[in-house]
Every structure is written in structure tokens, then in C-alpha cells.
CSV table of C-alpha atoms in Angstrom, one decimal:
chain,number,residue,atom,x,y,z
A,237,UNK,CA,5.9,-3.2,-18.3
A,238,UNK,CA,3.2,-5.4,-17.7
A,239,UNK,CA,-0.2,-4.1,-15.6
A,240,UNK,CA,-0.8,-6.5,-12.9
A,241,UNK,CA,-3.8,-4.4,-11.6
A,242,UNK,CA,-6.9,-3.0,-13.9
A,243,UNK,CA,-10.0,-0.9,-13.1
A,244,UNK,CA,-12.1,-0.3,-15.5
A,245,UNK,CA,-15.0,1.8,-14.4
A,246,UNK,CA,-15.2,0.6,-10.9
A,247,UNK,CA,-17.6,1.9,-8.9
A,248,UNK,CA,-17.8,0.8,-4.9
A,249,UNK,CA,-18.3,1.6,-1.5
A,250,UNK,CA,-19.0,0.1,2.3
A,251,UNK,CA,-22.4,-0.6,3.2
A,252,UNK,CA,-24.3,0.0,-0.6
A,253,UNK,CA,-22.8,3.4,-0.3
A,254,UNK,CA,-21.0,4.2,-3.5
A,255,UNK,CA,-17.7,5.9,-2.9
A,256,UNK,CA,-15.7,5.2,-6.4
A,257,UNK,CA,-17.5,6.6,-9.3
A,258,UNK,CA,-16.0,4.7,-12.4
A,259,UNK,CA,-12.4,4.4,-11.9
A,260,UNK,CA,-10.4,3.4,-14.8
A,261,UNK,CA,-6.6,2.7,-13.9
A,262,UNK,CA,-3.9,0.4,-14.7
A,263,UNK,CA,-1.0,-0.6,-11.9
A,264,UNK,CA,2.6,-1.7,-13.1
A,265,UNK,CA,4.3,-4.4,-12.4
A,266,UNK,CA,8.5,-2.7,-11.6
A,267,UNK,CA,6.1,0.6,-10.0
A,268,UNK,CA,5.8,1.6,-6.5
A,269,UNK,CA,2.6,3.9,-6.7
A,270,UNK,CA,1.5,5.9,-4.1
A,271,UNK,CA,-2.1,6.5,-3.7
A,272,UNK,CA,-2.6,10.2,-2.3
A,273,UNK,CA,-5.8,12.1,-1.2
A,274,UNK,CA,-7.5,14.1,1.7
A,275,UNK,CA,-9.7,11.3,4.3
A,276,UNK,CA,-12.9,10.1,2.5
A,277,UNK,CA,-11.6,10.3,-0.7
A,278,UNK,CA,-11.8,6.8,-1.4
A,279,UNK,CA,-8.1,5.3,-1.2
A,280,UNK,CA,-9.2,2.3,1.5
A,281,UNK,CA,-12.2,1.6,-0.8
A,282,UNK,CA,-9.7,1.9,-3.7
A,283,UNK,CA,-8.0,-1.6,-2.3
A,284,UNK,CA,-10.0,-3.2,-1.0
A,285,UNK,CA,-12.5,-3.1,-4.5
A,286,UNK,CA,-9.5,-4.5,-6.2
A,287,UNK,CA,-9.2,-7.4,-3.8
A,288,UNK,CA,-12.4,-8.0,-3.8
A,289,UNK,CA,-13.2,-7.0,-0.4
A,290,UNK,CA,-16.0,-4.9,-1.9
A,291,UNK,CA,-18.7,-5.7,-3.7
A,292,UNK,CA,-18.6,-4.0,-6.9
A,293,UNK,CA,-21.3,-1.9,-8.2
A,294,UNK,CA,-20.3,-1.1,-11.6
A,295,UNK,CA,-16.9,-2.3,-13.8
A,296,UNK,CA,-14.5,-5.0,-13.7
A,297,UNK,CA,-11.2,-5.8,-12.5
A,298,UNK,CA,-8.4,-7.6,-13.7
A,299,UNK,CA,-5.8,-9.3,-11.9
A,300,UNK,CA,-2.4,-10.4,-14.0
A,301,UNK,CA,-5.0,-10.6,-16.9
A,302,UNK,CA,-8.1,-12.9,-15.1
A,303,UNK,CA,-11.1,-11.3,-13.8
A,304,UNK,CA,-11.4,-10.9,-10.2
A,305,UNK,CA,-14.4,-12.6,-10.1
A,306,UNK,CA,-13.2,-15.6,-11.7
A,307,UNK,CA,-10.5,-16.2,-9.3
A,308,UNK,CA,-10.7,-18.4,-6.1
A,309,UNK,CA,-9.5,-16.4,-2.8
A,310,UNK,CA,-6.6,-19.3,-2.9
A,311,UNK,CA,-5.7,-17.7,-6.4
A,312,UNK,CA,-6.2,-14.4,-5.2
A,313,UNK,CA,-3.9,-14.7,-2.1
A,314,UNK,CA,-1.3,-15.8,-4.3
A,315,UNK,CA,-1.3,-13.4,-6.8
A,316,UNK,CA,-1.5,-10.4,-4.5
A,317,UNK,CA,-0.3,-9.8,-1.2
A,318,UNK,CA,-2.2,-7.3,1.6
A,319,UNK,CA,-1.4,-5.2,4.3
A,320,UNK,CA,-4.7,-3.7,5.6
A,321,UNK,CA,-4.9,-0.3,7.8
A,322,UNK,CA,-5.7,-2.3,10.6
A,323,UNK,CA,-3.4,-3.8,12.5
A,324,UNK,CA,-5.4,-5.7,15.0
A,325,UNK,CA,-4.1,-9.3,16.0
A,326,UNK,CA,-6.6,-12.0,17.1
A,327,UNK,CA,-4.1,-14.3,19.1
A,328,UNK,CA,-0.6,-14.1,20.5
A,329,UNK,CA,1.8,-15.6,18.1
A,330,UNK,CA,5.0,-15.6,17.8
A,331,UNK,CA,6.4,-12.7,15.5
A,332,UNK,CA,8.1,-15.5,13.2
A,333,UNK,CA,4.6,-17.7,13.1
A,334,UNK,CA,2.8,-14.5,12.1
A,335,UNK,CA,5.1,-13.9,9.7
A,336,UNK,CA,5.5,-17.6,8.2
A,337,UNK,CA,1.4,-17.2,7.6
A,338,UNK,CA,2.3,-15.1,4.4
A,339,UNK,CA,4.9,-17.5,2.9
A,340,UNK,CA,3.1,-19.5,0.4
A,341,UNK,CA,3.6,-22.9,-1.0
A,342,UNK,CA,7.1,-23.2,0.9
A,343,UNK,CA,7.5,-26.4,3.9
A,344,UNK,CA,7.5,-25.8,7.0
A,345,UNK,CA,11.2,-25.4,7.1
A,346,UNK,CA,11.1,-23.2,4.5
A,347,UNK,CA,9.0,-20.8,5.4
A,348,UNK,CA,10.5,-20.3,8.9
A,349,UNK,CA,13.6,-19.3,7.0
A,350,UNK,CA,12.2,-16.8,5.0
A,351,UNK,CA,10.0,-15.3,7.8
A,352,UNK,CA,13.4,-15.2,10.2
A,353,UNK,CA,14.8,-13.4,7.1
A,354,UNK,CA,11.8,-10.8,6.3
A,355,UNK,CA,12.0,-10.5,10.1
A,356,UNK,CA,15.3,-8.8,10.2
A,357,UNK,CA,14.6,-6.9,7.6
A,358,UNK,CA,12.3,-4.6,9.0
A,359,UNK,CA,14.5,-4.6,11.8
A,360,UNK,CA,12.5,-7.0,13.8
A,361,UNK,CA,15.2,-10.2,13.8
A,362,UNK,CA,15.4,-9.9,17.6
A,363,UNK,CA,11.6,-10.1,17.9
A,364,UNK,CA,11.3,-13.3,16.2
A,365,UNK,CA,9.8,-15.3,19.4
A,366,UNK,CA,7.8,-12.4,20.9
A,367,UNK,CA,4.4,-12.8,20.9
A,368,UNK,CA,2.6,-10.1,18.3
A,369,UNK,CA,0.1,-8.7,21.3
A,370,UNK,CA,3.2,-8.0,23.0
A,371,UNK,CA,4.9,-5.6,20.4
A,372,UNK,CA,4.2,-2.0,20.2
A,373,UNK,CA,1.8,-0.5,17.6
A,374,UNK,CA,4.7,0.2,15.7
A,375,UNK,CA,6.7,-3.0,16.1
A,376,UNK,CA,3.8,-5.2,15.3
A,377,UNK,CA,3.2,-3.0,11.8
A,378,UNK,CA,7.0,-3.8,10.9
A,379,UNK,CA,5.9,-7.3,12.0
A,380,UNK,CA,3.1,-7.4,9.4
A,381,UNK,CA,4.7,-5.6,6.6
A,382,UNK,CA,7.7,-8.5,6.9
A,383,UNK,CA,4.4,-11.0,6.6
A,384,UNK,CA,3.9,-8.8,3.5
A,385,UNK,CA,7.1,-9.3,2.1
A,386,UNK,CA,7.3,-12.7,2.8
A,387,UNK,CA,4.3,-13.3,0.3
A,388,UNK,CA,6.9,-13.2,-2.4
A,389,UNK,CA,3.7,-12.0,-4.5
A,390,UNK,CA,3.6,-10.1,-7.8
A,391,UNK,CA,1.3,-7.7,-6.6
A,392,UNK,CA,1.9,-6.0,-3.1
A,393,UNK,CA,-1.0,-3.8,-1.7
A,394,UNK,CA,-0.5,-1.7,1.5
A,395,UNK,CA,-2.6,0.3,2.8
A,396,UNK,CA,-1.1,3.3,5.0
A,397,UNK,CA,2.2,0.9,5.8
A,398,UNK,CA,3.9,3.9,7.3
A,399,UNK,CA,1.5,4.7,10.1
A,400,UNK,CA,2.6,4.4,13.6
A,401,UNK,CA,5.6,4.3,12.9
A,402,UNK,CA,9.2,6.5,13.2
A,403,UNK,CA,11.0,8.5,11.3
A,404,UNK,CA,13.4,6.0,10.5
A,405,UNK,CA,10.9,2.8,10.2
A,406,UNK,CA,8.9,4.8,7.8
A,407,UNK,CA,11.7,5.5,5.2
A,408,UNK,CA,12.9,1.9,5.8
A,409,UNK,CA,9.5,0.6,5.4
A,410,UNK,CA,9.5,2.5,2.1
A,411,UNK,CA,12.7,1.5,1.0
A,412,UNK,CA,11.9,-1.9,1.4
A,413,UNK,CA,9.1,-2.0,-0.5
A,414,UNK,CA,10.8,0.2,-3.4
A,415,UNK,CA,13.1,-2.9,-3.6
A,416,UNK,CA,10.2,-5.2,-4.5
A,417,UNK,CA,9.5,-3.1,-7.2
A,418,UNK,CA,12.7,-2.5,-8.6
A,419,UNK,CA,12.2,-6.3,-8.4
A,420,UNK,CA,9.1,-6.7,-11.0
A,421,UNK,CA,6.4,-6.3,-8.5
A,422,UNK,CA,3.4,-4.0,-8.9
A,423,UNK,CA,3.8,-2.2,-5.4
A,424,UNK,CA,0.8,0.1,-4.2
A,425,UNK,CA,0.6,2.0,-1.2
A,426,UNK,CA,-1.8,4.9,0.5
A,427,UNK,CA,0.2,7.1,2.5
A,428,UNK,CA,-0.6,10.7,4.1
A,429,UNK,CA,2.5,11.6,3.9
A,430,UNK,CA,3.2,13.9,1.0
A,431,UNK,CA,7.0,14.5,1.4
A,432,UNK,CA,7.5,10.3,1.4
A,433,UNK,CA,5.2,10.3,-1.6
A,434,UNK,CA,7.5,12.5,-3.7
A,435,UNK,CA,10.5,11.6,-2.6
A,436,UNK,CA,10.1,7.7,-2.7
A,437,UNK,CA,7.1,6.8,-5.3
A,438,UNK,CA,7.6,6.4,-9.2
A,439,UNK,CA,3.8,7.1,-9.5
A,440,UNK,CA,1.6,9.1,-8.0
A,441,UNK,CA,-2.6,8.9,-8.1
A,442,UNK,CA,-4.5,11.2,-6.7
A,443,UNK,CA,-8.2,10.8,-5.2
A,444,UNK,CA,-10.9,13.1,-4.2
A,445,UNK,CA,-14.3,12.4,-3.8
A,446,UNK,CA,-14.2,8.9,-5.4
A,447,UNK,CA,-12.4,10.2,-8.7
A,448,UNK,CA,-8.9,10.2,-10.0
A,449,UNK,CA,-8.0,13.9,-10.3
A,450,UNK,CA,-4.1,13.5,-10.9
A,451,UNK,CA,-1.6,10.6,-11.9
A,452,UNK,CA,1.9,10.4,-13.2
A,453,UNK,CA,5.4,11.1,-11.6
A,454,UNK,CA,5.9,13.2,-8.2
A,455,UNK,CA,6.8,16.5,-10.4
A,456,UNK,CA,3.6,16.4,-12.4
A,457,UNK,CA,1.2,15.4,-9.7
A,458,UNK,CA,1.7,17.5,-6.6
A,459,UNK,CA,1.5,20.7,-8.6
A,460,UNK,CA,0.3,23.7,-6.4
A,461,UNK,CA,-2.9,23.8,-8.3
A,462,UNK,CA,-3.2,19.9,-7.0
A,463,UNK,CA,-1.9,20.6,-3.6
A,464,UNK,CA,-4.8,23.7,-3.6
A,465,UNK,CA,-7.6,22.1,-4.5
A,466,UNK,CA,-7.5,18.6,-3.2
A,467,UNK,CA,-5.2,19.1,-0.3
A,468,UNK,CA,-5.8,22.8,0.6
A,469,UNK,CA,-2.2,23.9,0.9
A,470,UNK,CA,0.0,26.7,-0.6
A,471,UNK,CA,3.3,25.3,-1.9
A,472,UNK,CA,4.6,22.9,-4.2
A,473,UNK,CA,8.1,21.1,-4.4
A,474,UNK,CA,11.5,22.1,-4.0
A,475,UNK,CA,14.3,19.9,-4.9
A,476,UNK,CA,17.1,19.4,-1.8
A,477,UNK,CA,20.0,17.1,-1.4
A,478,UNK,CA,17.6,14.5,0.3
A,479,UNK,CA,15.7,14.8,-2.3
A,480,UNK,CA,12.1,15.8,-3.6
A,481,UNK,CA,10.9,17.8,-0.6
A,482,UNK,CA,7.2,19.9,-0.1
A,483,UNK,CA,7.4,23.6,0.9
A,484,UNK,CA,3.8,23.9,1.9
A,485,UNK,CA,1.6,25.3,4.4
A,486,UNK,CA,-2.1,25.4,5.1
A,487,UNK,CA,-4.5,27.7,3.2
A,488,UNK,CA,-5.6,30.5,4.9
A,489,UNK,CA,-9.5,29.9,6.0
């Protein structure tokens, strides 16, 4: 498979504060990849260094084989799609109009159609005309992450896309996105939760303190020396009917 996504030697952080320290690592296109580490580790900065939303202090990065810096943000925004941690919405659109502002290079028509569409998806069909500040937190992140999908783009970056919401909208949310990888996209995602990780990600990369300390399939990342010394839990997995599943609890201080 083709990589969509290259570090090489990246090094970046907020405010001239560097948080990556020379990340080298290639991202899949047909992958979903779950980024994994403790808060601080450098995850966010992870994504948002690769969309150039960072300045970079050190390396390159590549982006379906053109440098980053060489591409315009129209050329960005097509070749990558983004769902930020932040959900904040500056005016009250309609759920569908939010929605149509990821479909690219479609009429108006179009686009509509395939927002409607994305919409019920995510389970959010009857929502179509609500205005976004009127959602829930969790209703307007299903909102977003059907803009997401409706970017149709080979690359698909979300950052935390599970947060705020249920049980049920997380796995969906998941599955959904598992689907555009098992449809050639390069899918990457930071989640917190472990147990989604293993049981839903082809990849797994670990971060801790700005490094890559593990990558490869759920088995041979969350190992219980991993889950020890980044995570600081006991455990490892255990394989269920659902599934990959962690048996874990917190270290003793």
C-alpha cells in the first residue's frame, strides 16, 4: 500500500516549544491507525505538524508524495480531510450546511446530497435542518465527523473523534471510519480509549514524551511492558467474543 503521510524527523510544538523530537513515520493508505499515549505526549501536535498547522522546526513532510510546504492550503484541503479536538462552532448553521462545507468540488446540488447522506450515517439524518449551536456536544461531533466523511479525501485525520460521545456513537463513529479505510484511505485517529484502539485499529503508534515508543498491530503494541511504562497500568489483552479486550488496572503508587 501506498503511504499517504511521511515524517521524516519532524520536530514541533505550540508556541517555539518543541514537543516532537524527530519523528520518522509513514501512514497507509487502506490503514486505520490509532495514535495512543498518556496527555502531553505529543498526539495533537502529531496532526496538526502534518497539516501544517505547526510550524516545523526540524524535518519534512510529505503528503501523497509532495512536500507540505510546497502545497497550497486549497491542495492541502483536498488531499486530507480534518477533524480537530475542538468542536466549537462560530455560527448557527444548519447541520446539512455544516456538513456540505466539507464536500469538495461537487455543485450545490450535489453536495447537499452527499451531506444529507453522511448525515444519516452518523445517525444524524433527522437533524439535517437543526442549527449546529443547537445540538448536544455529542450530536454536533457526529455532525462534524459526517463533514469529515463527506470530504471524500484520501487522507482522513481525526483527532479524538470518539470524545463526548456514547457507547454506541463511539463504536459507530469507529466503524465508519474503518469503512473508509477498507476503502483506500489513510485513516488516523488519537483516541484515549485503549479497548477501541485494540479492538478496531489495524495500527497502532504509541507516543510519549514527543517520541514514538511502539508501532505495529494491537497484539504487539499494547504489551504489558508498554501498558507499564507509558500508560502506568498492570494488564495486557485478552481475547473475548467481542473481540480484543484490555484486562488492566492502575499501578499501585
Amino acid at each position: 500500500m501506498s503511504l499517504a503521510w511521511q515524517f521524516d524527523s519532524v520536530r514541533s510544538g505550540p508556541g517555539g516549544r518543541e514537543v516532537l523530537q524527530d519523528v520518522s513515520i509513514g501512514f497507509r493508505a487502506g490503514d486505520l491507525t490509532g495514535v495512543l499515549g498518556p496527555n502531553g505526549a505529543g498526539k495533537t501536535t502529531l496532526l496538526r505538524a502534518g497539516l501544517g498547522l505547526l510550524p516545523l522546526m526540524g524535518g519534512a513532510v510529505h503528503l501523497a508524495d509532495s512536500s507540505l510546504t510546497s502545497l497550497s492550503n486549497l491542495q492541502r484541503a483536498r488531499l486530507c480531510g480534518y477533524l480537530p479536538q475542538d468542536r466549537r462552532l462560530g455560527w448557527n448553521l444548519a447541520a446539512k450546511r455544516i456538513v456540505e462545507l466539507g464536500a469538495q468540488d461537487l455543485d450545490s446540488g450535489a453536495a447537499r446530497k452527499l451531506a444529507l447522506d453522511c448525515l444519516a450515517r452518523v445517525g444524524m439524518g433527522a437533524a439535517a435542518d437543526r442549527g449546529g449551536l443547537d445540538l448536544s456536544g455529542g450530536e454536533r461531533a457526529r455532525v462534524l465527523l459526517a463533514r469529515l466523511l463527506a470530504t471524500r479525501a484520501g487522507l482522513l485525520v481525526a483527532d479524538e473523534p470518539v470524545a463526548g460521545l456514547d457507547p454506541d456513537a463511539q463504536f459507530l463513529a469507529m466503524e465508519l471510519l474503518a469503512q473508509q479505510a477498507r476503502a483506500g484511505a489513510a485513516v488516523v485517529v488519537t483516541l484515549h480509549d485503549l479497548n477501541l484502539a485494540a479492538r478496531l485499529c489495524d495500527r497502532l503508534v504509541v507516543l510519549n514524551r514527543g517520541q514514538i515508543v511502539a508501532d505495529g498491530s494491537p497484539r504487539q503494541v499494547l504489551t504489558g511492558d508498554v501498558l507499564r511504562s507509558v500508560f502506568g497500568l498492570d494488564g495486557g489483552l485478552i481475547e473475548t467474543e467481542a473481540g480484543l479486550t484490555l484486562a488492566a488496572c492502575r499501578r499501585p503508587a
